Short mmCIF file of C-alpha atoms in Angstrom, two decimals:
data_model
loop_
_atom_site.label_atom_id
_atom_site.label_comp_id
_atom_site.label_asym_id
_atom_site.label_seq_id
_atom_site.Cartn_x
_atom_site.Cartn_y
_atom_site.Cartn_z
CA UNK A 282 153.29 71.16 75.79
CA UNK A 283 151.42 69.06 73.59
CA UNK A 284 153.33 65.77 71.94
CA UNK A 285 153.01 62.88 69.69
CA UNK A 286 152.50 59.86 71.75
CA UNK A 287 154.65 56.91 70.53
CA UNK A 288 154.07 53.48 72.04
CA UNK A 289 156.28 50.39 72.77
CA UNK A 290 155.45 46.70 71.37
CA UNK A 291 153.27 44.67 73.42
CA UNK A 292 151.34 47.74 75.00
CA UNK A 293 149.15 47.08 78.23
CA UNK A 294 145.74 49.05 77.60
CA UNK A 295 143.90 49.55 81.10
CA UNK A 296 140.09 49.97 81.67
CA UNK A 297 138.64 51.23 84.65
CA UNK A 298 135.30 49.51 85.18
CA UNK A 299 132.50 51.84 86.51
CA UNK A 300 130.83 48.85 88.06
CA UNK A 301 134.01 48.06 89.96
CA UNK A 302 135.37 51.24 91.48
CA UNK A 303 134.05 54.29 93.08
CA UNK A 304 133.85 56.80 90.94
CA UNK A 305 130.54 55.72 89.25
CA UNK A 306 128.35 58.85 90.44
CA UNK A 307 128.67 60.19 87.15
CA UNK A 308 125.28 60.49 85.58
CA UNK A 309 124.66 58.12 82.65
CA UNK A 310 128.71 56.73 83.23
CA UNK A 311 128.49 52.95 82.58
CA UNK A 312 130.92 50.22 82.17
CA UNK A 313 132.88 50.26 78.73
CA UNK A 314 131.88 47.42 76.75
CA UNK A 315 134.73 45.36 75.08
CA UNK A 316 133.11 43.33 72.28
CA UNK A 317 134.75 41.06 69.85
CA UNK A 318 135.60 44.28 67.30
CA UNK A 319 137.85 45.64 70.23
CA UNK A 320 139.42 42.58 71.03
CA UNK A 321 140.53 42.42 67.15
CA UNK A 322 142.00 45.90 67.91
CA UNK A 323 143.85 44.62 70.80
CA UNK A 324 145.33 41.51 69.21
CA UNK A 325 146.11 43.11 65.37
CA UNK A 326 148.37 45.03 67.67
CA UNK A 327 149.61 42.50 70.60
CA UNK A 328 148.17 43.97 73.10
CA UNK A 329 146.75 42.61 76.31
CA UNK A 330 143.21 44.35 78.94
CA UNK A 331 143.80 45.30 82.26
CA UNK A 332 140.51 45.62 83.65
CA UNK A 333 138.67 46.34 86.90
CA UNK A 334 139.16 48.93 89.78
CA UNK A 335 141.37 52.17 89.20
CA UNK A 336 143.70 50.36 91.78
CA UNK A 337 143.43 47.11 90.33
CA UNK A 338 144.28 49.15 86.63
CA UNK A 339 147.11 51.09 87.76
CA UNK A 340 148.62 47.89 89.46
CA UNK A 341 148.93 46.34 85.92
CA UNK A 342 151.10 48.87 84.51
CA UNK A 343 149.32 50.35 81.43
CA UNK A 344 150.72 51.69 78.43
CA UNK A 345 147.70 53.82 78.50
CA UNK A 346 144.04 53.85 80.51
CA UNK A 347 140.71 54.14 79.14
CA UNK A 348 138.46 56.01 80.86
CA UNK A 349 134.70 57.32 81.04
CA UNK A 350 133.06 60.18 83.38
CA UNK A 351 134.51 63.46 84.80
CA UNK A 352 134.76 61.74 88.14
CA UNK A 353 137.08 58.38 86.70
CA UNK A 354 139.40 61.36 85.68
CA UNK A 355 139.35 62.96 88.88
CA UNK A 356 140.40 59.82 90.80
CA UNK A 357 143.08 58.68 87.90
CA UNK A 358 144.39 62.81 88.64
CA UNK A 359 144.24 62.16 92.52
CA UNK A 360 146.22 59.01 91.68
CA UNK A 361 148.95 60.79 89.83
CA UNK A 362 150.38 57.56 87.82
CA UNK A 363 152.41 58.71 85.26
CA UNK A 364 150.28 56.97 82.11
CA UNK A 365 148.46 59.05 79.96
CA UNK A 366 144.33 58.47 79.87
CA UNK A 367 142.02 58.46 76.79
CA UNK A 368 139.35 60.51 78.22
CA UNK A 369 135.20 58.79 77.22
CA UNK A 370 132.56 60.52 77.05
CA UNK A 371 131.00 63.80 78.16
CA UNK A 372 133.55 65.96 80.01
CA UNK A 373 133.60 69.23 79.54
CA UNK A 374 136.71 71.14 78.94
CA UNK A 375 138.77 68.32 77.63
CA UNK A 376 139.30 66.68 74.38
CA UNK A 377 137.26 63.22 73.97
CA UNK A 378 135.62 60.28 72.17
CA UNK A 379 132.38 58.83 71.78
CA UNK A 380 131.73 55.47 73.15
CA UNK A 381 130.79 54.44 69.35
CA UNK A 382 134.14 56.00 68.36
CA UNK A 383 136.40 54.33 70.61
CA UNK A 384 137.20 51.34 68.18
CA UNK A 385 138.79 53.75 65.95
CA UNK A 386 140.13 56.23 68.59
CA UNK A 387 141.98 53.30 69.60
CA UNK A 388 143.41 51.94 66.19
CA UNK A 389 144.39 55.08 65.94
CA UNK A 390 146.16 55.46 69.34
CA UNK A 391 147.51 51.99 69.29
CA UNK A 392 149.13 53.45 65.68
CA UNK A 393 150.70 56.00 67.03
CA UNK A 394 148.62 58.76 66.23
CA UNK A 395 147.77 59.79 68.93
CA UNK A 396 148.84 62.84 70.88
CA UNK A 397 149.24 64.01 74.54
CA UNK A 398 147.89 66.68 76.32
CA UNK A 399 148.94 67.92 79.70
CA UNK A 400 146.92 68.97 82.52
CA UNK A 401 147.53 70.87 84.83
CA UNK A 402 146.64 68.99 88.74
CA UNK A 403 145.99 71.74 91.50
CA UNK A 404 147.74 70.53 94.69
CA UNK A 405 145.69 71.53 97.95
CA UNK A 406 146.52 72.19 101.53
CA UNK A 407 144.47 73.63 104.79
CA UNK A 408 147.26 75.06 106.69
CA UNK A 409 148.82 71.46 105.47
CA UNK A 410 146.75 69.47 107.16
CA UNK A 411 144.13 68.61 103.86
CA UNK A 412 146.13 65.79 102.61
CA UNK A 413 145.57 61.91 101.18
CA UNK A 414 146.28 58.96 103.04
CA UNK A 415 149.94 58.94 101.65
CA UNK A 416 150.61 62.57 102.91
CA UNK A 417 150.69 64.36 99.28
CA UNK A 418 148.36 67.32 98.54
CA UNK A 419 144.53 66.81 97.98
CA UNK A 420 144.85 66.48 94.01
CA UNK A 421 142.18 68.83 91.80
CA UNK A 422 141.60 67.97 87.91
CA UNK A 423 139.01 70.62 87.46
CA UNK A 424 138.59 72.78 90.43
CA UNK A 425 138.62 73.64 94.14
CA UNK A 426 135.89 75.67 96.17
CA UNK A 427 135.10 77.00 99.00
CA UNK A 428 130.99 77.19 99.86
CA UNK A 429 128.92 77.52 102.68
CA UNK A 430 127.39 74.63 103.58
CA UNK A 431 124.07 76.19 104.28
CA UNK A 432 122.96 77.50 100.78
CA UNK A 433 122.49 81.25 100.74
CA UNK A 434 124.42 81.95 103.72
CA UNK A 435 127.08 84.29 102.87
CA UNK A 436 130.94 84.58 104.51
CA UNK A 437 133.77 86.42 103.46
CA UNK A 438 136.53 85.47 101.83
CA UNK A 439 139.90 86.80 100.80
CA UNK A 440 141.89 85.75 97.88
CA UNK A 441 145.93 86.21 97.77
CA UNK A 442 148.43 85.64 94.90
CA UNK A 443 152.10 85.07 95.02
CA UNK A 444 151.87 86.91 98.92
CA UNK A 445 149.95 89.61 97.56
CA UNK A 446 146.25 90.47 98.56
CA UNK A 447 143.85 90.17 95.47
CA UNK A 448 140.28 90.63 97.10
CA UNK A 449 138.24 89.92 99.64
CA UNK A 450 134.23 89.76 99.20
CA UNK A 451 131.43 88.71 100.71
CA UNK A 452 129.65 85.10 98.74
CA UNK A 453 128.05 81.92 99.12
CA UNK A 454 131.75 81.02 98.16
CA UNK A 455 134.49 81.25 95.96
CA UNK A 456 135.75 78.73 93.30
CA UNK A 457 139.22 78.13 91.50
CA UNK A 458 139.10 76.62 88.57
CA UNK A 459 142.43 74.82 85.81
CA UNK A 460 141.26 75.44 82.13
CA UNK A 461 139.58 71.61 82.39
CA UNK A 462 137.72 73.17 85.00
CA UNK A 463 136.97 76.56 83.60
CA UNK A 464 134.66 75.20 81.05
CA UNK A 465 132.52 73.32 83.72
CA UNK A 466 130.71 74.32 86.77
CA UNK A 467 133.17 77.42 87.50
CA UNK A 468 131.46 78.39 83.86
CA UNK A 469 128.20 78.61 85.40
CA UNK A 470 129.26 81.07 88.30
CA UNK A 471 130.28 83.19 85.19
CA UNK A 472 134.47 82.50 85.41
CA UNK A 473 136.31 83.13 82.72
CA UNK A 474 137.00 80.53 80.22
CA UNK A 475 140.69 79.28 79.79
CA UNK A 476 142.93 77.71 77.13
CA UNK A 477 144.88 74.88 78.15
CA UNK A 478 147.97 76.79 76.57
CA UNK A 479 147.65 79.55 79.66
CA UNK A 480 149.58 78.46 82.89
CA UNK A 481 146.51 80.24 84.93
CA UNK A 482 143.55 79.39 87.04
CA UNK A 483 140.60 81.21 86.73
CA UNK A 484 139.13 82.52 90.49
CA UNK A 485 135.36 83.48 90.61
CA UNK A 486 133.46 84.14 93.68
CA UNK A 487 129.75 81.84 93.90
CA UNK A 488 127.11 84.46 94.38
CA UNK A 489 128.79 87.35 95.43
CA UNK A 490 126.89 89.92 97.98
CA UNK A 491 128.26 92.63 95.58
CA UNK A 492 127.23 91.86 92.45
CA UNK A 493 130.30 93.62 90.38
CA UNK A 494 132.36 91.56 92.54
CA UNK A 495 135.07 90.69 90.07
CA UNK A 496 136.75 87.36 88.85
CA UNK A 497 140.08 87.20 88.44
CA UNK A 498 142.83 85.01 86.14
CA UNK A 499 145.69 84.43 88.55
CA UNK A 500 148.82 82.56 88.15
CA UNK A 501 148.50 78.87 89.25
CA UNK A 502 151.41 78.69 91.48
CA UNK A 503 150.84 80.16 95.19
CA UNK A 504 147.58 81.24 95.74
CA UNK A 505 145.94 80.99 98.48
CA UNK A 506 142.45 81.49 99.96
CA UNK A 507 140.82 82.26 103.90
CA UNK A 508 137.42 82.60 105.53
CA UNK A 509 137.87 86.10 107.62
CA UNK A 510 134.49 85.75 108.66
CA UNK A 511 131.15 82.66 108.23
CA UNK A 512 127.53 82.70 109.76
CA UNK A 513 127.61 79.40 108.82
CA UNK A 514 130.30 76.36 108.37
CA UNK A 515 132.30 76.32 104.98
CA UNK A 516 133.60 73.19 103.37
CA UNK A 517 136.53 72.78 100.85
CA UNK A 518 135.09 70.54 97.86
CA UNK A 519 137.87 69.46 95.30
CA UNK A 520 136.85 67.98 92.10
CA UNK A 521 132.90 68.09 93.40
CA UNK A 522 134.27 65.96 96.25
CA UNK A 523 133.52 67.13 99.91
CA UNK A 524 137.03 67.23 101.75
CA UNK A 525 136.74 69.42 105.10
CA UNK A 526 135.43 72.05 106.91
CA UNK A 527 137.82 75.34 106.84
CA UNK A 528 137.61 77.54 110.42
CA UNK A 529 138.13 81.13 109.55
CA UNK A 530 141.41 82.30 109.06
CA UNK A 531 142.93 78.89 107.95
CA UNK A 532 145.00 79.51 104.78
CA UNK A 533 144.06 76.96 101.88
CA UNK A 534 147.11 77.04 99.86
CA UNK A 535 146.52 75.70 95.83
CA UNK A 536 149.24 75.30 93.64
CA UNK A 537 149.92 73.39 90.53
CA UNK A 538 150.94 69.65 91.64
CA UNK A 539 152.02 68.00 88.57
CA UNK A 540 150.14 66.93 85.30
CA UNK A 541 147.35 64.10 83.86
CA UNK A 542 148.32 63.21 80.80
CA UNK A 543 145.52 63.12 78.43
CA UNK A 544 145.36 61.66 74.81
CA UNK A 545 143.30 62.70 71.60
CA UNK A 546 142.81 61.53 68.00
CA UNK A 547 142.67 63.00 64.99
CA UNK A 548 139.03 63.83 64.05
CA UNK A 549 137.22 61.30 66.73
CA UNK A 550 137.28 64.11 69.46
CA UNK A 551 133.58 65.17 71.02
CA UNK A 552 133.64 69.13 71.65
#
């Protein structure tokens, strides 16, 4: 549910720095410039930079974080710190600014304006053994897939819901997608697009043998997906990030695993 975001005196505004973390393989992501207009900002409303790594960010204790490229999202999700993030940039799916517009998208947040947006985090498990260094769930902003890592080498998959078979289908692979992640590359493999207000995740196989193969809008809690058969070795990616290879008949388990908390501005967002 969305919310007005209220902030405390003194607030603590984070910046990841591209240049400084690793999560700068987004084309044309650079470092966010703070000139002397943005420093104004900061001091009309006492408020103090945290800059450098997402580690280095989080460790400061932001009232909020300012972030540009799909990926600096991804890792802030995978992070799960319970600040909400005023999204930079190009990303597809979610609500953002321009880099020219972040003086004012930042007035306006610092002014209480602003409002929150949550989104949903897919948690995911290989017979719960695909997890971080800190034993929680691989963490998925925008989506999780399956694919062959051979391109045009087909396996079959099956898909399950809630215990109950859904499909299985021969593909290159198969791709699960939150509403963020509806919008982006699961958009180009023809899923269907999602609202943020739907508690769903959109499921799409990646050039099916079949061609009226269906896709499918599932509930986002318990689903789970298995290689029954591959020529060929198939690798879980989450969030366009390589995590494992998957032997047939492992289950990969994806459920919902918490929230990012995103914010927008009136009028400054970039469609």
């Amino acid at each position: 549910m969305d919310a007005v975001w209220f902030e405390a005196e003194q607030p603590v505004v984070g910046i990841v720095d591209e240049a400084c973390s690793d999560t700068s393989d987004d084309a044309g992501t650079r470092p966010i410039h703070v000139d002397d207009a943005l420093e104004a900002v900061f001091a009309d409303d006492d408020a103090t930079i945290a800059r450098g790594t997402l580690e280095d960010v989080l460790a400061a204790e932001p009232s909020l974080v300012v972030a540009a490229g799909e990926s600096t999202l991804s890792a802030i999700a995978r992070a799960d710190p319970d600040v909400p993030v005023l999204p930079v940039g190009d990303i597809v799916g979610l609500e953002t600014v321009e880099r020219d517009a972040l003086l004012d998208a930042l007035t306006v947040a610092l002014a209480g304006n602003a409002t929150i947006h949550r989104r949903a985090v897919l948690g995911v498990d290989v017979d719960e053994t695909s997890r971080d260094g800190d034993g929680s769930p691989v963490r998925a902003l925008f989506d999780v897939a399956l694919v062959t890592d051979e391109p045009a080498r087909i396996s079959e998959y099956s898909v399950s819901s809630r215990g109950k078979s859904v499909a299985t289908f021969r593909a290159d692979g198969v791709v699960v997608a939150t509403p963020a992640g509806s919008h982006g590359y699961a958009s180009a493999v023809d899923a269907p697009h999602l609202s943020s207000a739907v508690d769903a995740v959109a499921v799409t196989p990646i050039a099916p043998f079949v061609m009226q193969t269906r896709q499918w809008v599932l509930p986002e809690d318990d689903l789970t997906l298995t290689v029954k058969r591959n020529d060929t070795a198939v690798r879980l990616v989450v969030d366009d990030r390589p995590a494992e290879t998957v032997p047939v008949d492992a289950t990969v388990t994806i459920a919902v695993d918490g929230a990012l908390s995103t914010l927008s501005v009136p009028d400054l967002e970039s469609e």
